[in-house]
Short mmCIF file of C-alpha atoms in Angstrom, two decimals:
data_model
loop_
_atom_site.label_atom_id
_atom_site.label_comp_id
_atom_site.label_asym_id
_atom_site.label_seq_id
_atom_site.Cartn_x
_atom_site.Cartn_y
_atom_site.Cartn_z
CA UNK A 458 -1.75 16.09 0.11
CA UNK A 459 0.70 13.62 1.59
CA UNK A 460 0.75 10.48 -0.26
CA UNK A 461 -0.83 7.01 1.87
CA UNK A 462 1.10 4.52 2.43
CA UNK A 463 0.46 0.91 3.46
CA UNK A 464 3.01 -1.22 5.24
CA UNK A 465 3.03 -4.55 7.87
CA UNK A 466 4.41 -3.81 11.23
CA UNK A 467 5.09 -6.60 13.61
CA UNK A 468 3.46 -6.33 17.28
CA UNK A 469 6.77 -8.24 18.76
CA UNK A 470 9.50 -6.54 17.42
CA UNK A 471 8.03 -3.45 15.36
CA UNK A 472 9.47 -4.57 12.40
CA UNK A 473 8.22 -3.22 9.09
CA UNK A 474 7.19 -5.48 5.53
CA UNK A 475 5.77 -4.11 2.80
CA UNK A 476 3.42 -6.92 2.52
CA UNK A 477 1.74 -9.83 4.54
CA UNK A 478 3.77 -12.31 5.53
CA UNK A 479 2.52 -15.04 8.34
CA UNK A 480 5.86 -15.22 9.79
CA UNK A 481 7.99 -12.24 10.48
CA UNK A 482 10.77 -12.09 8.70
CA UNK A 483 13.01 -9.90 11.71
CA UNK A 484 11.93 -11.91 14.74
CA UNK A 485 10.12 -15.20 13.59
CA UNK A 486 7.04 -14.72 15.16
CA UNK A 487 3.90 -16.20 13.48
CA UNK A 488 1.06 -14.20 12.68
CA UNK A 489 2.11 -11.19 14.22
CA UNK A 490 2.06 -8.73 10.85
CA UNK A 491 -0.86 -5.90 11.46
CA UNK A 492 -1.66 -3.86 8.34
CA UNK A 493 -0.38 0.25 8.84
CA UNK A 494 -1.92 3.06 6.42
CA UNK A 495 0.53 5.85 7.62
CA UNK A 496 0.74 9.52 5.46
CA UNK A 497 4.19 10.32 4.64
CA UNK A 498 5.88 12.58 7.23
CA UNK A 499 7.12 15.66 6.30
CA UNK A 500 11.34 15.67 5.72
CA UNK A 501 11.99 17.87 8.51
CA UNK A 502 9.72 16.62 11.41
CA UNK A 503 12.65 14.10 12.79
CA UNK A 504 15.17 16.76 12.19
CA UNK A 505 18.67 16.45 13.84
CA UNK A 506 18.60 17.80 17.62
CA UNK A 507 21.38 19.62 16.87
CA UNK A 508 23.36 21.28 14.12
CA UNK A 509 25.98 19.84 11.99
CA UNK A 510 29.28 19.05 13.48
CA UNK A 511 32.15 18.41 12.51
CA UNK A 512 34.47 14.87 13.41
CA UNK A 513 36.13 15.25 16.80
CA UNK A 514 38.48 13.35 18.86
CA UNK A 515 37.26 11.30 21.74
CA UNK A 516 39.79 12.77 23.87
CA UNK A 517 39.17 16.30 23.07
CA UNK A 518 35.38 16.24 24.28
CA UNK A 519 34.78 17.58 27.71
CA UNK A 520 32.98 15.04 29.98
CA UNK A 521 30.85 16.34 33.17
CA UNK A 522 28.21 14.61 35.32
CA UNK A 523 24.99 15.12 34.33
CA UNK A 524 22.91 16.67 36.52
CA UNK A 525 19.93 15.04 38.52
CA UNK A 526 16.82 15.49 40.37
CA UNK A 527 15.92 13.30 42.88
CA UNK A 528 12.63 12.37 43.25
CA UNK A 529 12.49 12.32 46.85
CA UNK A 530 11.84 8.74 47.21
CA UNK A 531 14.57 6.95 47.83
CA UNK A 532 13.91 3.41 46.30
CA UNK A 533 13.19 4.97 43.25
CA UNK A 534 15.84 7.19 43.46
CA UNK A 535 18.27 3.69 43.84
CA UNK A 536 16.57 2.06 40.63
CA UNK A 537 16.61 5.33 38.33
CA UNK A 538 20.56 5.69 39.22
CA UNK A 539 19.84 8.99 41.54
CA UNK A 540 17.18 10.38 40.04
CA UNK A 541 15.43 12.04 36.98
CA UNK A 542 18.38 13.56 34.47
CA UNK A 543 17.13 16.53 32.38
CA UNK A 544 15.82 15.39 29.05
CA UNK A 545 15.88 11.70 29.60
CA UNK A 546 12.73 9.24 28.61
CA UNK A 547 11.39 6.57 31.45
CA UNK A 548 9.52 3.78 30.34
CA UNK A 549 7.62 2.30 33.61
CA UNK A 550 5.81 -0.92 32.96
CA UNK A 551 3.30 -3.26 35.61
CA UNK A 552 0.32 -5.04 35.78
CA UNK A 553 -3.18 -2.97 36.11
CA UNK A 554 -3.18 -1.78 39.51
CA UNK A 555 0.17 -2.54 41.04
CA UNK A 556 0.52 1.08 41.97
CA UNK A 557 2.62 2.79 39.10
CA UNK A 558 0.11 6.04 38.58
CA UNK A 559 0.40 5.91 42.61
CA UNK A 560 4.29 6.32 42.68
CA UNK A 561 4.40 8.49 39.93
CA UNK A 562 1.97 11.12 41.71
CA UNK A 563 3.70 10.97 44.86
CA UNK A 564 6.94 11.32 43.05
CA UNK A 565 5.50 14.16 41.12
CA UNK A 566 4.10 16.11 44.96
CA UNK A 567 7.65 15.78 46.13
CA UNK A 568 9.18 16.64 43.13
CA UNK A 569 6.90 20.19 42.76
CA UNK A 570 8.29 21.36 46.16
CA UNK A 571 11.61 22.23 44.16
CA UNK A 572 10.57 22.23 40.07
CA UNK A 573 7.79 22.44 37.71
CA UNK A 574 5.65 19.41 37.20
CA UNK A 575 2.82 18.36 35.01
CA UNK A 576 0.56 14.85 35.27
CA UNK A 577 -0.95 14.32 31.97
CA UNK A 578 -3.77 11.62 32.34
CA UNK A 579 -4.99 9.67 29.20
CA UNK A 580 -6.80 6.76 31.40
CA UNK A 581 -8.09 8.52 33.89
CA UNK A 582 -10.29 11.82 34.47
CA UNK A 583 -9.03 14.62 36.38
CA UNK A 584 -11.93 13.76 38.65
CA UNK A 585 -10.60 10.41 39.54
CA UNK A 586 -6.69 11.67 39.67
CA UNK A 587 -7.79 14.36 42.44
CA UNK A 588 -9.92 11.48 44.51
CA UNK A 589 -6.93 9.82 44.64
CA UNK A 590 -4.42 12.30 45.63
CA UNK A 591 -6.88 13.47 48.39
CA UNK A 592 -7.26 9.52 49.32
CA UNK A 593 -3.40 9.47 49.94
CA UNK A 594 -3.49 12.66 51.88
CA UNK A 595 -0.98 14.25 49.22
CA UNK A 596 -0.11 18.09 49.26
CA UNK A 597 -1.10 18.47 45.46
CA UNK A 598 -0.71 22.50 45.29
CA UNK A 599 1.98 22.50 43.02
CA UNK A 600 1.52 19.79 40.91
CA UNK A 601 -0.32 20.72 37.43
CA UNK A 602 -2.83 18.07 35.53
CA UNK A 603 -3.84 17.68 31.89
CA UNK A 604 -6.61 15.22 30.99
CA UNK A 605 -5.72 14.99 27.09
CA UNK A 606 -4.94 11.91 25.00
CA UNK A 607 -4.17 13.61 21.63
CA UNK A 608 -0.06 14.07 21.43
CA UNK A 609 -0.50 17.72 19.35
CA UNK A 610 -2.13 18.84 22.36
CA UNK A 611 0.17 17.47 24.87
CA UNK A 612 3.17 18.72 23.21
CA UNK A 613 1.86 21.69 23.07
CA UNK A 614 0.88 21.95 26.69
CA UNK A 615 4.39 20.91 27.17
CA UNK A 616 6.08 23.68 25.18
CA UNK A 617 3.90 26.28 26.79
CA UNK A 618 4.16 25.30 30.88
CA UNK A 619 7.91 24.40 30.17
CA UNK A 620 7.96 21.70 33.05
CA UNK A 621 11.19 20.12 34.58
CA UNK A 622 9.50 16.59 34.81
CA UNK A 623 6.51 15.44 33.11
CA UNK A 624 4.55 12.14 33.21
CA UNK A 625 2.58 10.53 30.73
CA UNK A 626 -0.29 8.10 31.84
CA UNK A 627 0.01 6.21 29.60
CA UNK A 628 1.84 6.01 26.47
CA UNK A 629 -0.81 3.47 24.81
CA UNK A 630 -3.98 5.68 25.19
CA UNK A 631 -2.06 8.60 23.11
CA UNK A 632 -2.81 9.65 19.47
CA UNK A 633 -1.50 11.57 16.51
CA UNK A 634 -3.71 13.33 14.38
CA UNK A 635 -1.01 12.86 11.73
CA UNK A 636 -1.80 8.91 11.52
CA UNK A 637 -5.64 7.12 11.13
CA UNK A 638 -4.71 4.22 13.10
CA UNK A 639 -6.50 3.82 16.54
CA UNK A 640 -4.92 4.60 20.27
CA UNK A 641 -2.31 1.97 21.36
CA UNK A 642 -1.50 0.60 17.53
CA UNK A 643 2.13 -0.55 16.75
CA UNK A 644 2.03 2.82 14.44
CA UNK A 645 0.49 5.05 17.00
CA UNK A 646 2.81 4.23 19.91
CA UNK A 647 5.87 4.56 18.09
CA UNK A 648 5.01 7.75 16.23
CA UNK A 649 4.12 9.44 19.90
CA UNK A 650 6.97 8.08 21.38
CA UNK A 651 9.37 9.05 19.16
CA UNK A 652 7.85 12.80 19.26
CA UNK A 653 7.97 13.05 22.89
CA UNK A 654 11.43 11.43 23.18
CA UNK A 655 12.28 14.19 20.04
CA UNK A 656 10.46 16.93 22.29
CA UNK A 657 12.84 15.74 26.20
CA UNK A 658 15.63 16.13 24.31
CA UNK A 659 15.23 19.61 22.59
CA UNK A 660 13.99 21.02 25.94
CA UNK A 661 15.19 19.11 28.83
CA UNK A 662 12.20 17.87 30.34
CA UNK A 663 12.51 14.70 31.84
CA UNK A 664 9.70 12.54 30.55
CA UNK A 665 8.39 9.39 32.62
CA UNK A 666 5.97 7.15 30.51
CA UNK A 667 3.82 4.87 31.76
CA UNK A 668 3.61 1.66 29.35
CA UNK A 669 0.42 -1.12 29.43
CA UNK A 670 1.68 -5.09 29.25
CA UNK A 671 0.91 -8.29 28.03
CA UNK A 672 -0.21 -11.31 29.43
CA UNK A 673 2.83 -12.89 29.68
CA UNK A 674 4.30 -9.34 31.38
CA UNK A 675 6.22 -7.81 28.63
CA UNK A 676 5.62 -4.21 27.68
CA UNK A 677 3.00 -3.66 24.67
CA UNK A 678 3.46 -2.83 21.62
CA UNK A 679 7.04 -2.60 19.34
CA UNK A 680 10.34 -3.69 21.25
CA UNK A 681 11.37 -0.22 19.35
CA UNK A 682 9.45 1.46 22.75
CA UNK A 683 12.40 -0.02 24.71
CA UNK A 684 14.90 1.12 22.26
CA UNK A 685 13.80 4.98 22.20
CA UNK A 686 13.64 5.98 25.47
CA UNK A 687 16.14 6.16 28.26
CA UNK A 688 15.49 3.72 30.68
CA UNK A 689 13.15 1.10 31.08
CA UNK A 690 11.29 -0.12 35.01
CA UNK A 691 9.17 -3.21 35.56
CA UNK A 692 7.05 -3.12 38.39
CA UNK A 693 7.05 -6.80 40.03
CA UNK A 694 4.89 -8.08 42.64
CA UNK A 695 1.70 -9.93 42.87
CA UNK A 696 -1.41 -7.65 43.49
CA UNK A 697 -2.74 -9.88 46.00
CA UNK A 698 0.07 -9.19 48.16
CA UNK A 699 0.97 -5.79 49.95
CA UNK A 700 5.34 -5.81 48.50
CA UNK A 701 5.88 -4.06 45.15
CA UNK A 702 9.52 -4.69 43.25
CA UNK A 703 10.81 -1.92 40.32
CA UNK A 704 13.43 -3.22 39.19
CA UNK A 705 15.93 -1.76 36.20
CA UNK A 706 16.16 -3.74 32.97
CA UNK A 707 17.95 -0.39 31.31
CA UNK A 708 19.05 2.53 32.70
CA UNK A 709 21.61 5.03 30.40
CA UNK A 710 22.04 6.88 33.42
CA UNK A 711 22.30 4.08 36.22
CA UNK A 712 23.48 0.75 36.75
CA UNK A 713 20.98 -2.00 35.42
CA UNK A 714 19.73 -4.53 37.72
CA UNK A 715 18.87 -2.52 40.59
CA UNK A 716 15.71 -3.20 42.89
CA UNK A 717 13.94 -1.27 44.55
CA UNK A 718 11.15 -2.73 47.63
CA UNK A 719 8.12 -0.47 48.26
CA UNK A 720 5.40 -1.79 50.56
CA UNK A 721 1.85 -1.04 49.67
CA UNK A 722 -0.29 1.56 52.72
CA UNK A 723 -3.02 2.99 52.13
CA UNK A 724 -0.88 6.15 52.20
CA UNK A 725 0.47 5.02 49.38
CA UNK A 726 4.18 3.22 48.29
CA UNK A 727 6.46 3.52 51.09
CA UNK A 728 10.32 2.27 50.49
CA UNK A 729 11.13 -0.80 52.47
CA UNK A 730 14.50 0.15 54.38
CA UNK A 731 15.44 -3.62 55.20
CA UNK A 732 14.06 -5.68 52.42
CA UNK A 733 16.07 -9.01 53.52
CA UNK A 734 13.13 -9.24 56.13
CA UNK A 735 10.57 -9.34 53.51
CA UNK A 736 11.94 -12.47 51.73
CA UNK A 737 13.25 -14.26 55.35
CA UNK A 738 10.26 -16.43 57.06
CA UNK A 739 10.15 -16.33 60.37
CA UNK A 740 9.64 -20.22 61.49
CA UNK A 741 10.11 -20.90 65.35
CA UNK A 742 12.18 -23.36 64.65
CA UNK A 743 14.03 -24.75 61.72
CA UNK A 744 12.39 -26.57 59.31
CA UNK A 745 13.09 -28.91 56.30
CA UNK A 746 13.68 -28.09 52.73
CA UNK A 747 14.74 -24.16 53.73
CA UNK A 748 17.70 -22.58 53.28
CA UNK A 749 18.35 -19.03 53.12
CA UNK A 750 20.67 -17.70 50.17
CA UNK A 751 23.00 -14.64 50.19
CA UNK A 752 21.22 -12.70 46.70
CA UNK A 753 23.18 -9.46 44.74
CA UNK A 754 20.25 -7.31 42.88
CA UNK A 755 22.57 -4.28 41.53
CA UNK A 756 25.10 -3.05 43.90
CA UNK A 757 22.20 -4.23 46.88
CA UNK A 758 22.74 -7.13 48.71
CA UNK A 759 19.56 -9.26 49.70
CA UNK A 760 18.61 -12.32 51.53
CA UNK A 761 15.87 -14.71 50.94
CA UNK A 762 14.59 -17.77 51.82
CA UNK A 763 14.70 -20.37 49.30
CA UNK A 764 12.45 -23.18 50.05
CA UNK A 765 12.33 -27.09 48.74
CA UNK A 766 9.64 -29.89 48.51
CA UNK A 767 10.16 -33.01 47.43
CA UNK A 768 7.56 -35.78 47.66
CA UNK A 769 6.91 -39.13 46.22
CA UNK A 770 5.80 -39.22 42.34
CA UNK A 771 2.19 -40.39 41.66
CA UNK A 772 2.57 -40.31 38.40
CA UNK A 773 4.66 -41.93 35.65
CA UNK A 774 6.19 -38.43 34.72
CA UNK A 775 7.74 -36.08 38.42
CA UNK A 776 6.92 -33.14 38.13
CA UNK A 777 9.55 -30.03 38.23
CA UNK A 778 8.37 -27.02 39.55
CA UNK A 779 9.95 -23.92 40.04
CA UNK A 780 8.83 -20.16 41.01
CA UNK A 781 10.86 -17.29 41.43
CA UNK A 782 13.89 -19.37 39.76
CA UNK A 783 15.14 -20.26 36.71
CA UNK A 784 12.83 -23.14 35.75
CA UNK A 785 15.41 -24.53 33.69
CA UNK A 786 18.51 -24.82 35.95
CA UNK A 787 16.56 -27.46 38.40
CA UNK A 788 16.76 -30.30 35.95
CA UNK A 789 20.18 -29.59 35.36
CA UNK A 790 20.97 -29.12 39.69
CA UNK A 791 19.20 -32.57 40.10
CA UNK A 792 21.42 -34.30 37.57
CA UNK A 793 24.16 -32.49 39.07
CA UNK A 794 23.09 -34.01 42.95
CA UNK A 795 22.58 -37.63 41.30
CA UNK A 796 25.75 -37.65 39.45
CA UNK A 797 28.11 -36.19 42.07
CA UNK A 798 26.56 -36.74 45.57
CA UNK A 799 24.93 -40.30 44.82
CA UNK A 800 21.17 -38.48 45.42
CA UNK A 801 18.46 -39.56 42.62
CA UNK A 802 15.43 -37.80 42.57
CA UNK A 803 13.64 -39.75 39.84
CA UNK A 804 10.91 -40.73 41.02
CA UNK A 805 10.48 -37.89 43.17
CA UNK A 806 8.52 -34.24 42.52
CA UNK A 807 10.77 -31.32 43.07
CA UNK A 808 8.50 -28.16 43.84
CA UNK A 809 11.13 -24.81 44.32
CA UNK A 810 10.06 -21.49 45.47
CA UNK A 811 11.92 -18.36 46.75
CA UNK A 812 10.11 -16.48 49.05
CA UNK A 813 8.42 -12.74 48.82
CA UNK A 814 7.68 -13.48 45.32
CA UNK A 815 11.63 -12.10 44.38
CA UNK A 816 12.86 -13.15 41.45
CA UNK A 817 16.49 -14.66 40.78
CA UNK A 818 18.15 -14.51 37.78
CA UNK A 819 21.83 -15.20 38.95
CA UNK A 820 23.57 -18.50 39.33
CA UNK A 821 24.29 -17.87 42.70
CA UNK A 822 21.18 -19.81 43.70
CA UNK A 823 22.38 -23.14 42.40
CA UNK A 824 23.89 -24.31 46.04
CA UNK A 825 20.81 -22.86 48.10
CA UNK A 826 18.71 -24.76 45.97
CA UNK A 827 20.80 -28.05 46.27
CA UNK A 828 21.01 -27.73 50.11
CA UNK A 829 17.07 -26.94 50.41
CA UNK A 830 16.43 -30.03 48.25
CA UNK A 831 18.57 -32.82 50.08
CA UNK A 832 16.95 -30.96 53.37
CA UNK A 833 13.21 -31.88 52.09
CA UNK A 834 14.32 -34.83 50.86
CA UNK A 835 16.37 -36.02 53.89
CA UNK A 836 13.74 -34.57 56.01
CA UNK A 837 16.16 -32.67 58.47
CA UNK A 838 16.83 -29.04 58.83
CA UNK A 839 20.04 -27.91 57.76
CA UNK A 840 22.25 -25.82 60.34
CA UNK A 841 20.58 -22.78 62.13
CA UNK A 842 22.41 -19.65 61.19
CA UNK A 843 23.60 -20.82 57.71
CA UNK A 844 23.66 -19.07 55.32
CA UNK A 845 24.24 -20.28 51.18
CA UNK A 846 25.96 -18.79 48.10
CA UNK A 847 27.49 -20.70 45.07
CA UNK A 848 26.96 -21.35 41.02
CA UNK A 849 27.24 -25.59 40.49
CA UNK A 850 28.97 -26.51 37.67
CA UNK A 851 28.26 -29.88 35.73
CA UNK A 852 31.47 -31.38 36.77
CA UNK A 853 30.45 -31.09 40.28
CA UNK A 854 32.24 -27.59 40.87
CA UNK A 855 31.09 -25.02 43.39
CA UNK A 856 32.02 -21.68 41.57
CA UNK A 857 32.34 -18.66 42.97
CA UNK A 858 29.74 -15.10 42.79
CA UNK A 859 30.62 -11.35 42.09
CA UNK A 860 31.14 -9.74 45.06
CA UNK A 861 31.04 -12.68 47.96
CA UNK A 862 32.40 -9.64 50.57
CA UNK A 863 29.08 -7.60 50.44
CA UNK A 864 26.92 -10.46 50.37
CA UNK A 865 29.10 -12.08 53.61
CA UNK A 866 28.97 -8.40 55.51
CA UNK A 867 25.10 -8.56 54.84
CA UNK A 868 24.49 -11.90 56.76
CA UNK A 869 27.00 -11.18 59.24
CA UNK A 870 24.95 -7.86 60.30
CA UNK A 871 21.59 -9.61 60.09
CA UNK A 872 22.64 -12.02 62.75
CA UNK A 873 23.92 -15.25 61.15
CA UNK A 874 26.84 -17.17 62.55
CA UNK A 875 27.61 -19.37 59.51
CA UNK A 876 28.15 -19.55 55.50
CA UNK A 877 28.90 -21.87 53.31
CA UNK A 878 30.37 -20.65 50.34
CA UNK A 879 32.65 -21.24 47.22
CA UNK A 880 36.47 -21.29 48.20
CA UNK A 881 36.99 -18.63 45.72
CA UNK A 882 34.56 -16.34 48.00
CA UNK A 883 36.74 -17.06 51.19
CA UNK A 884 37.27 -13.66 53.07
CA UNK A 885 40.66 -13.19 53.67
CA UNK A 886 40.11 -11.12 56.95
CA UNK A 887 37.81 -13.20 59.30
CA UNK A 888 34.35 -11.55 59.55
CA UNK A 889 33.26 -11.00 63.31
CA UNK A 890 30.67 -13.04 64.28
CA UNK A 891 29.96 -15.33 61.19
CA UNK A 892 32.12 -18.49 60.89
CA UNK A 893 32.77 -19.40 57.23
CA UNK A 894 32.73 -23.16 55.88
CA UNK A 895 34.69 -22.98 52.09
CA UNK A 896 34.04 -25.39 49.84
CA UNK A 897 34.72 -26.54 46.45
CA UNK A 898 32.90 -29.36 45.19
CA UNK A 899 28.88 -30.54 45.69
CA UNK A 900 29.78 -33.59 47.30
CA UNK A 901 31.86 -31.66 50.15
CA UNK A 902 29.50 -29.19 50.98
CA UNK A 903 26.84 -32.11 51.70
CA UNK A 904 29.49 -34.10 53.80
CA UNK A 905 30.30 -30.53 55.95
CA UNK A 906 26.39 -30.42 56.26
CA UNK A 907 26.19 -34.08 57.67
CA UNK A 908 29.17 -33.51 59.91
CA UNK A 909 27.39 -30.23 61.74
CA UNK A 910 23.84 -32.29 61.89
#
């Protein structure tokens, strides 16, 4: 009989104490320490994959591209680098209902017209899965289900059908019969994670897993999850609205960062083949406190609208809003515009929002955002046809962005005639059709402005 053993895991991190603490010692966080009762594993269950080697040169080890399957949807394709690799682990994380069970089925019909597939369901019943397969008018014929939730059965499914892709829905409703602890427990997610991932690699079955999160939209349970497998998808968007984002945070087989824009039918996810018109408003007319900024998600260029309000304080304290931005670069861009272009917002309340519900993570913004301000603030459109890319500095520098040609060529072919831009980002070939204004410091791109208006 395997001796018990009691240990304290954290829920943030998935470190392990051997007794209560109220603050974890690995990551900090208060209170976070759940009590485990695990039975000692036997020595050989996380083997090696492979035998014994012995020390090689780097040089002397033959590198080839790994094969891949596309999943025949080409946004997803984009975010998982090309598609599914043979023994590789996909975490896919979302809010309830934002549609990843619905990808992952119709990725799993396309996928069965050329490989073996198997659906293992631990939320739903196989009842439910069919109604909606048959809802989105999907050719299910080759696509096997399992409605199981204990991992000794799964696996062993698994071994048995031999499938080229598998997905697991979800990872949180699994359990070992090894441990006591209940469904979706630090303990219980790790241990089946770590078997599956154990299982993709001995066989070469790629393995997608879908993953529940918390409130604030991180994926539950131990940060070790994120570690394990091979890549790891958020699904973005708000359910209210009919655009869904996946978007790469790691990919061992990709290029991080990517994005991928699905609209929601009721056909199902369908990949968005111009997604600059999803975050572009269409007013009939210019407006105040919008500008439209040239975005880089991955090796994608994107436009969106990034739009300003500013309005008198009414209380002692302005308010600073931002959505879709870093919250904590406004402050900073408003000191910037009061230091270096003589504009004080003080007793103003800056509200900033980028359109589509995007969100941006890169510098880049910091000169849209300026320009969309002084246009609320001013109360006069700025330019029609301009288009905005730049990082500010604190001394009142307009720095340049990774690859300004791509994000140029993008406007240009969308139809607008100017840019204003860091000097550093100047094309050195002119680009037909969009006229480009280079500038290097705050104060100069708000005098160009006032000279075109």
């Amino acid at each position: 009989m395997a001796k018990s053993k009691t240990s304290f895991v954290c829920s943030d991190c998935g470190g392990s104490c051997p007794k209560w603490e109220g603050k974890c010692p690995h990551c900090g966080a208060w209170n976070t320490l759940q009590e485990t009762r695990e039975s000692a594993a036997p020595a050989h269950r996380f083997a090696p994959l492979a035998g014994a080697s012995p020390v090689r040169s780097l040089a002397e080890i033959e590198a080839r591209e790994l094969p891949r399957q596309p999943t025949g949807i080409a946004e997803f394709d984009r975010v998982l680098g090309g598609g599914l690799v043979p023994g590789a682990v996909v975490l896919i994380g979302g809010d309830p209902g934002i549609g990843k069970s619905t990808l992952l089925l119709q990725a799993l019909v396309s996928l069965s017209r050329a490989a073996k597939v198997l659906y293992v369901t631990g939320e739903e019943s196989a009842e439910q899965v069919a109604l909606r397969a048959r809802r989105l008018e999907l050719a299910t014929g080759g696509v096997d289900l399992l409605a199981e939730i204990r991992l000794e059965a799964i696996m062993a499914a698994l071994d048995e059908q031999k499938p080229a892709v598998a997905v697991i829905d979800s990872i949180q409703t699994l359990y070992s019969g090894e441990l006591s602890a209940a469904p979706g427990s630090v303990s219980q997610v790790r241990e089946c994670a770590a078997q599956l991932t154990r299982l993709a690699k001995q066989t070469g079955v790629a393995i997608v897993l879908i993953g529940h999160v918390t409130k604030d939209g991180t994926l539950a349970g131990p940060r070790v999850l994120e570690h394990i497998v091979d890549t790891v998808l958020y699904f973005e968007g708000d359910t209210h609205s009919s655009f869904r984002l996946i978007r790469a945070f790691k990919n061992r087989f990709g290029a991080v960062n990517e994005l991928g824009v699905f609209a929601m039918t009721d056909r199902g996810l369908r990949g968005v083949a111009n997604p600059s018109a999803l975050f572009l408003s269409q007013h009939e007319k210019n407006v105040p406190g919008s500008c439209v900024m040239a975005t880089q998600e991955g090796t994608r260029p994107l436009l969106v609208e990034i739009q300003a309000l500013v309005d008198s304080a009414h209380s002692p304290n302005p308010r600073r809003l931002s959505v879709g931005l870093e919250s904590t670069r406004l402050a900073m861009l408003l000191a910037v515009l009061h230091r270096h272009a003589g504009v004080a917002t003080f007793d103003q309340d800056v509200f900033v929002n980028a359109v589509g519900g995007v969100k941006i993570t890169e510098p880049a913004a910091d000169l849209a955002v300026l320009l969309a301000i002084m246009s609320s603030l001013n109360n006069r459109p700025l330019p029609p046809g301009l288009v905005v890319f730049g990082e500010v500095g604190l001394a009142g520098e307009i720095r340049p962005a990774p690859r300004g040609q791509e994000r140029l060529r993008e406007a240009a072919k969308l139809g607008f005639s100017v840019a204003l831009i860091p000097k550093a980002n100047a094309p050195r070939q002119a680009i037909e059709g969009l006229e480009i204004w280079a500038v290097d410091r705050v104060g100069d791109a708000i005098s160009r402005l006032r000279e075109a208006g």
